[in-house]
XYZ file of C-alpha atoms in Angstrom:
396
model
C 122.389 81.108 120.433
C 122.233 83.229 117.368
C 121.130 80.092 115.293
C 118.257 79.011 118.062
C 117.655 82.820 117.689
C 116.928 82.412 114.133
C 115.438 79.226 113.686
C 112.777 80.565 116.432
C 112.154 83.520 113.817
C 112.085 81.602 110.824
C 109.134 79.359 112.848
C 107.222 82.349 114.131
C 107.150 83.821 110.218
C 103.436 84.024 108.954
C 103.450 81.088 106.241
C 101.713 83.447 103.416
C 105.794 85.140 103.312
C 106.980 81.294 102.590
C 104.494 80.862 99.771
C 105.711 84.679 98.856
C 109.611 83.857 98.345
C 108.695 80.722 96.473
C 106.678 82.634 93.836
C 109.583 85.294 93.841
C 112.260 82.563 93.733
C 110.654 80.605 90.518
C 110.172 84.369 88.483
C 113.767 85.226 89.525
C 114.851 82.200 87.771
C 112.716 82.926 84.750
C 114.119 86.363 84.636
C 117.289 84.804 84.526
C 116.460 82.592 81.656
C 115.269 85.235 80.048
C 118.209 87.509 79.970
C 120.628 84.324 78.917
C 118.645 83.721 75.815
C 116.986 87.265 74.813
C 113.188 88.083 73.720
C 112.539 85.518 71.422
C 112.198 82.738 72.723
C 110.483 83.969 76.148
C 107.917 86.578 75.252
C 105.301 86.253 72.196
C 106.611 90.331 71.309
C 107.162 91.018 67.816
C 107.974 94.310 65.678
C 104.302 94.571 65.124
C 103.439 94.315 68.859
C 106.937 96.018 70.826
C 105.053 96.337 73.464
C 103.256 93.944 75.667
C 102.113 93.338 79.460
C 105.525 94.394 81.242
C 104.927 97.765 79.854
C 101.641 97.966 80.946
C 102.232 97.110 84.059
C 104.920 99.246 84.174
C 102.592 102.077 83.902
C 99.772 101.199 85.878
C 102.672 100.569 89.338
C 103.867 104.087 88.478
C 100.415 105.313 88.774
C 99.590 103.252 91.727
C 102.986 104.636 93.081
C 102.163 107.828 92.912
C 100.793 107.717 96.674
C 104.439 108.093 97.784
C 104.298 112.073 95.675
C 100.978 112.993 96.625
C 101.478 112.536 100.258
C 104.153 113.691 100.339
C 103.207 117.325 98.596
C 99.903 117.170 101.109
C 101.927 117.143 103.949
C 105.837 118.829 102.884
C 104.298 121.097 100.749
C 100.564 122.232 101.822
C 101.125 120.723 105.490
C 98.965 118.570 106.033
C 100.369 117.620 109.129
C 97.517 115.136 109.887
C 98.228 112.746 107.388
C 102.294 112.989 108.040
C 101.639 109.334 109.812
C 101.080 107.947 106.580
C 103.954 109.282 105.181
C 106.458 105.865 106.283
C 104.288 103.199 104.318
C 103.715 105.432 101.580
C 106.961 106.196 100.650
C 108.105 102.076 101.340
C 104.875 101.179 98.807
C 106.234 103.705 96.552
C 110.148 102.869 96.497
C 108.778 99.633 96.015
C 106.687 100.103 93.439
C 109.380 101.863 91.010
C 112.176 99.580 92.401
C 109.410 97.036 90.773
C 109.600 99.215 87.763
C 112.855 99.283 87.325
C 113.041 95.257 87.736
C 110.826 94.907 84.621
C 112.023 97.582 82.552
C 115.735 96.233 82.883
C 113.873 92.722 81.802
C 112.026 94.054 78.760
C 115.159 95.947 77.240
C 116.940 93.959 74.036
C 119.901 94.200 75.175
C 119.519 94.558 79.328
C 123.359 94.774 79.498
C 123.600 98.074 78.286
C 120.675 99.521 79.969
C 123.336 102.499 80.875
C 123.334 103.583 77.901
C 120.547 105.954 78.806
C 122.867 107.796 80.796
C 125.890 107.497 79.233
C 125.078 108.354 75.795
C 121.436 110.297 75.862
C 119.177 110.594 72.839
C 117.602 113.977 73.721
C 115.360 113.801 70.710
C 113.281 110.583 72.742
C 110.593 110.975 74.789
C 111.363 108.007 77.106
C 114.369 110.041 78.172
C 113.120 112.532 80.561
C 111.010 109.280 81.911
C 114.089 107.609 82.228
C 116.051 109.927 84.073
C 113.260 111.004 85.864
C 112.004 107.868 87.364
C 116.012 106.924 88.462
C 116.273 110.175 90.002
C 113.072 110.311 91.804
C 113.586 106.475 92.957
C 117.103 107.359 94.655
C 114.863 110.651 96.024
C 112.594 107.728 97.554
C 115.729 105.865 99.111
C 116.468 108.900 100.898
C 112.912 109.966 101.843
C 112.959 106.309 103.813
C 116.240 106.419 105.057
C 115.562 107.342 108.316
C 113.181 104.191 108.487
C 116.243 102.217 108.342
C 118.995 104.287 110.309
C 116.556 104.932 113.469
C 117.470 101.584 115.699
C 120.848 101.203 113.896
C 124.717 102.668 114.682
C 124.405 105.359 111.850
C 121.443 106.765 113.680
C 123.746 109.561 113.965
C 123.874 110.297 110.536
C 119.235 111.360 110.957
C 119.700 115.015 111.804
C 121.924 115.388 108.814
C 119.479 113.477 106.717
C 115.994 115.377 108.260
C 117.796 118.750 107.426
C 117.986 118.404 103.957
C 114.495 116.009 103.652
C 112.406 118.870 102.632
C 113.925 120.421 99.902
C 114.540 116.858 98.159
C 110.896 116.129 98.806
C 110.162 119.315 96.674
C 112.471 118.148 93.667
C 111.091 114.641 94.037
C 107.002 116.093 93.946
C 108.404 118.115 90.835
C 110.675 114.833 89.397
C 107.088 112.677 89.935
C 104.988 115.434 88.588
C 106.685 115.812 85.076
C 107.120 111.901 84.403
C 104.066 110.805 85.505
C 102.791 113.293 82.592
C 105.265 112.014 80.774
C 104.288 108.612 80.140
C 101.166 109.989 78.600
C 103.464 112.485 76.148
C 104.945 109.162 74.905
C 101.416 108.012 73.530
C 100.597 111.303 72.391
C 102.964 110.556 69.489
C 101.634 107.400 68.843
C 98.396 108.643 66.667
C 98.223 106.243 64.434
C 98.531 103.126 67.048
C 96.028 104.056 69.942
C 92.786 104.021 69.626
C 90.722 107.837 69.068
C 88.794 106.589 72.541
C 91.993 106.758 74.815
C 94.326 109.256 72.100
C 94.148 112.649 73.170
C 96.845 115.666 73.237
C 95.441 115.921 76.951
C 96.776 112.582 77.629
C 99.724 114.223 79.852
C 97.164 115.732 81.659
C 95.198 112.665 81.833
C 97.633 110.352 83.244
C 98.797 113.105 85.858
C 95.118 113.178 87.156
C 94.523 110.003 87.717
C 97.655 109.311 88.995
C 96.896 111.703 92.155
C 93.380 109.770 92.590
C 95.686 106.195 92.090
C 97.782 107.855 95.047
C 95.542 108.758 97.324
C 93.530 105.114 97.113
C 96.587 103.412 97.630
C 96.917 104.726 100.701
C 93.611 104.596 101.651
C 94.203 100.578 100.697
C 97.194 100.188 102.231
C 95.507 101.796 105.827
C 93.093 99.408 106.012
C 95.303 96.362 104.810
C 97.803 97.317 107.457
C 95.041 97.151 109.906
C 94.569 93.734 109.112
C 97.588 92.682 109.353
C 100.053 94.343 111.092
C 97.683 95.930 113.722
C 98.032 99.211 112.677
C 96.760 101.915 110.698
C 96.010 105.787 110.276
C 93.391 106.858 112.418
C 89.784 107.089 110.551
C 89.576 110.811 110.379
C 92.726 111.023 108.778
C 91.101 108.350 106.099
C 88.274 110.526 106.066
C 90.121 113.724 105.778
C 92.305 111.883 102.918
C 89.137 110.308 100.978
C 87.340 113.868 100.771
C 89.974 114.653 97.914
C 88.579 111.650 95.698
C 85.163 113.007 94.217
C 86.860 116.221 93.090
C 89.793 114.945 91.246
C 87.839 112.019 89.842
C 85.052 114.384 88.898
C 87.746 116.869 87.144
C 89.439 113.909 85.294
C 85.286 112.990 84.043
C 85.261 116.397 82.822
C 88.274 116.214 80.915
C 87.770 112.999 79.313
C 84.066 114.088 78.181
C 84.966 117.445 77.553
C 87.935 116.349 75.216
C 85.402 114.055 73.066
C 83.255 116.980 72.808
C 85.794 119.315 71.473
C 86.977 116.721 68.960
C 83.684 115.721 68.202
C 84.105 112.300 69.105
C 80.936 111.706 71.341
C 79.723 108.837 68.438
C 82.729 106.685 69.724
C 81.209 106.112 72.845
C 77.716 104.490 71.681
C 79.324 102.600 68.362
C 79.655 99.711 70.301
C 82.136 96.422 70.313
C 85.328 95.824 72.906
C 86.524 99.492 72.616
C 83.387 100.826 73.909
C 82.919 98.316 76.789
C 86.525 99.134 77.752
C 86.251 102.706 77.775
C 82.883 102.716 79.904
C 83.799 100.205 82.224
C 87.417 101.946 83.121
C 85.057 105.386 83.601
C 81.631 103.600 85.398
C 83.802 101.264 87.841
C 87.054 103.873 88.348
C 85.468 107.148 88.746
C 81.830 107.447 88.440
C 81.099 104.764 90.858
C 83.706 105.941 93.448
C 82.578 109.608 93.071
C 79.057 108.912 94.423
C 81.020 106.722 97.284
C 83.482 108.575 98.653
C 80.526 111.911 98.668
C 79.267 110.058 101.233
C 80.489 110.656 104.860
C 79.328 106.954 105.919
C 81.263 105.733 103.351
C 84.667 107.666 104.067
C 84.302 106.623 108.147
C 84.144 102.938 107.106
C 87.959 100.983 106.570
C 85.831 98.575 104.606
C 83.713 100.811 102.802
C 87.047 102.963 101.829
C 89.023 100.137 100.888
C 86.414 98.736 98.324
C 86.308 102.541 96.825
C 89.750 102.462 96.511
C 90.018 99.411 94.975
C 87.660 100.598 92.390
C 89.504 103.559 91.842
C 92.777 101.185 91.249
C 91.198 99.076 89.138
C 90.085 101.764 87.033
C 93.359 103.304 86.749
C 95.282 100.216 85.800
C 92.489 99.413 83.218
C 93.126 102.758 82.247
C 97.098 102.188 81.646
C 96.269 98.746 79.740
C 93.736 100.166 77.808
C 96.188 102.725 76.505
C 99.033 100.210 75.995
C 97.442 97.159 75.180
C 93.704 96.573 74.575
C 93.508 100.290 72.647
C 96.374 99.624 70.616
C 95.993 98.921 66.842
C 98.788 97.093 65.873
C 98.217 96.865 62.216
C 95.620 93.796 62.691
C 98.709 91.853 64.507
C 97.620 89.840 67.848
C 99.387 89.582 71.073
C 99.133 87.256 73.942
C 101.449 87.244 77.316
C 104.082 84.098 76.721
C 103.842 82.523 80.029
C 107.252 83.119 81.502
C 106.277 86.983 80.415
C 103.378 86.403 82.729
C 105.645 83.927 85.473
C 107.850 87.010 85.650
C 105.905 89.413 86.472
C 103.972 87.179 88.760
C 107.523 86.782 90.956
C 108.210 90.686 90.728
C 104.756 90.995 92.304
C 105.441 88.711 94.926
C 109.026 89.873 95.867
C 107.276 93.285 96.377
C 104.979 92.409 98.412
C 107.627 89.652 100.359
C 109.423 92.455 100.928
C 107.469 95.079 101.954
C 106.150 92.703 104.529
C 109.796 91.657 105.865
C 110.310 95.377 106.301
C 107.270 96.454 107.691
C 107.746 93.600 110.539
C 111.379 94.683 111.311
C 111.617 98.157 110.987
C 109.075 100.959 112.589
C 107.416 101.795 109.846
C 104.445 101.843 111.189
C 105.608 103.582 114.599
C 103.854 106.705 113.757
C 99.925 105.290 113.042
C 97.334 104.633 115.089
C 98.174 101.232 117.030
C 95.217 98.537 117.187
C 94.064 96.467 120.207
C 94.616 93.014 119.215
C 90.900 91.337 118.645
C 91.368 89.124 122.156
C 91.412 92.679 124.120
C 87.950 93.955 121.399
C 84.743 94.215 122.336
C 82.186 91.923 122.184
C 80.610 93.446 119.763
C 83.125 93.938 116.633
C 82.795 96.932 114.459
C 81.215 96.738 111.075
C 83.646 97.828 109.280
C 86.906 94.961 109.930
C 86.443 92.773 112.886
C 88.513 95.191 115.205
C 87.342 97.664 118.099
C 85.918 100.986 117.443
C 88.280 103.825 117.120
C 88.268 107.460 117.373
């Protein structure tokens, strides 16, 4: 019975999660590879160029996990107890998202079998330190945050009051844990003068990265609202989207006014018209990630539309990531040394990608984490006419 039981499920799976654990399955083994015969021979990293795409991506999933703080200071902390329906997939994009971190950083270490060490036997004169600490803290902060996800339908149900009793105050250290490494990660550049580029280098990169790791936040879960209601059939309701999106043109436009502001004060304003790939970078990452989704998201039309909200987002994402790589990667000067992903760098990160995503999907179909949003008529029960916006009925 149990076995029909399964075989039934495995049938009924969608066959995108199939494609999923294959793509996950072939990067775990290359991960594997990796950490039974070092750096060398599977990434194109050198002491010129230390760093290379795994970082970057590192930093651009912390800033697109930074939904899981925002929301969660929004609702915990200035309740905002419309958007508390949100809360669920935010927090399971977010634990993902570091857990994803983690993954790559543990891959990208010399030697990965003392990655302890960091605990054990501290350097308090390095900067990656309190990002270290931070990010392991905040990411067992997250496990507890979705706990309850996991424990409703189970036997240690029991064990929720316990947990919802002590879920605020954690929520507070884990907005303050977020807070200070998301900053963080732009302190560690702040002492690399002589490596980044005088576009992207800035003692206001802490501040910089903070910023646009709230607007990263918030368009993830404007993305993740209207993916859900794709997929899964649910979503937040569109006032809630609305309500959510109104935040974007005012941190966007503050981070603008930083960046220009900063140029001006260090009387760097002839960077931006000198031309060549720095240039281009630095207005494209500004024109598609914050200009263009400022004069979007102003608009009321826009922030009532799942489809004209998800393509804002997305801008706003790719403008942060672009941001993160630009800093990392493409800004770097690496004393006229060249670096290109090795492909297993690139067939690794590929499979961490797709385990996330396998995953979140496997949870997200077996556990109510979307019990508290706004539940979608299936498109055989729609109108006749189907809304503009995603070929699903109308909502409130």
């Amino acid at each position: 019975m149990i076995l029909r039981r399964v075989i039934a499920e495995l049938r009924a799976m969608p066959k995108f999660i199939y494609v999923l654990a294959a793509i996950a399955a072939f990067g775990i083994g290359v991960g594997l590879y990796r950490m039974a015969v070092g750096l060398g021979p599977t990434t194109n990293l050198t002491d010129e160029s230390p760093w290379g795409i795994w970082i970057s991506f590192d930093l651009a999933t912390v800033a697109l996990s930074g939904g899981a703080f925002t929301l969660a200071a929004l609702v915990y902390v200035f309740q905002f107890d419309s958007l508390h329906a949100a809360v669920r997939p935010t927090v399971l994009a977010g634990l993902l998202g570091y857990s994803s971190v983690l993954v790559i950083l543990l891959f990208d270490l010399g030697r990965w079998d003392r990655f302890y060490n960091v605990f054990l036997h501290p350097n308090f004169s390095s900067a990656l330190l309190e990002v270290s600490w931070c990010i392991a803290a905040y990411s067992t902060i997250l496990i507890y945050e979705f706990s309850p996800v996991l424990l409703q339908n189970s036997r240690l149900k029991w064990l929720l009051p316990t947990i919802k009793k002590y879920l605020i105050p954690l929520v507070i250290v884990g907005v303050t844990l977020s807070t200070m490494h998301q900053s963080s990660l732009g302190t560690l550049f702040v002492i690399m003068s002589p490596r980044v580029h005088p576009l992207w280098y800035s003692m206001l990169l802490p501040v910089f990265f903070l910023v646009s790791s709230l607007a990263a936040g918030i368009s993830m879960v404007l993305a993740g609202a209207t993916v859900s209601y794709w997929l899964f059939g649910r979503s937040l309701k569109i006032k809630t989207l609305s309500q959510l999106s109104w935040f974007l043109p005012w941190i966007l436009g503050f981070y603008l006014v930083l960046k220009f502001g900063e140029l001006i004060i260090a009387n760097e304003l002839d960077l931006l018209t000198e031309g060549g790939r720095y240039t281009a970078l630095f207005w494209t990452e500004l024109i598609i990630g914050a200009a263009i989704p400022i004069m979007l998201f102003a608009m009321k039309q826009v922030r009532t539309s799942r489809a004209a909200s998800l393509f804002g987002a997305s801008l706003v994402l790719g403008g942060v990531i672009l941001n993160r790589f630009d800093v990392t990667w493409f800004g770097m000067k690496a004393s006229g040394a060249s670096y290109t992903p090795h492909w297993m760098e690139v067939a690794l990160l590929v499979g961490v990608l797709s385990g996330v995503v396998l995953v979140y999907s496997l949870i997200a179909r077996y556990f109510p984490v979307y019990e508290e949003t706004y539940a979608v008529e299936r498109a055989a029960k729609a109108a006749p006419a189907p809304a503009l916006d995603g070929a699903r009925p109308a909502e409130a």
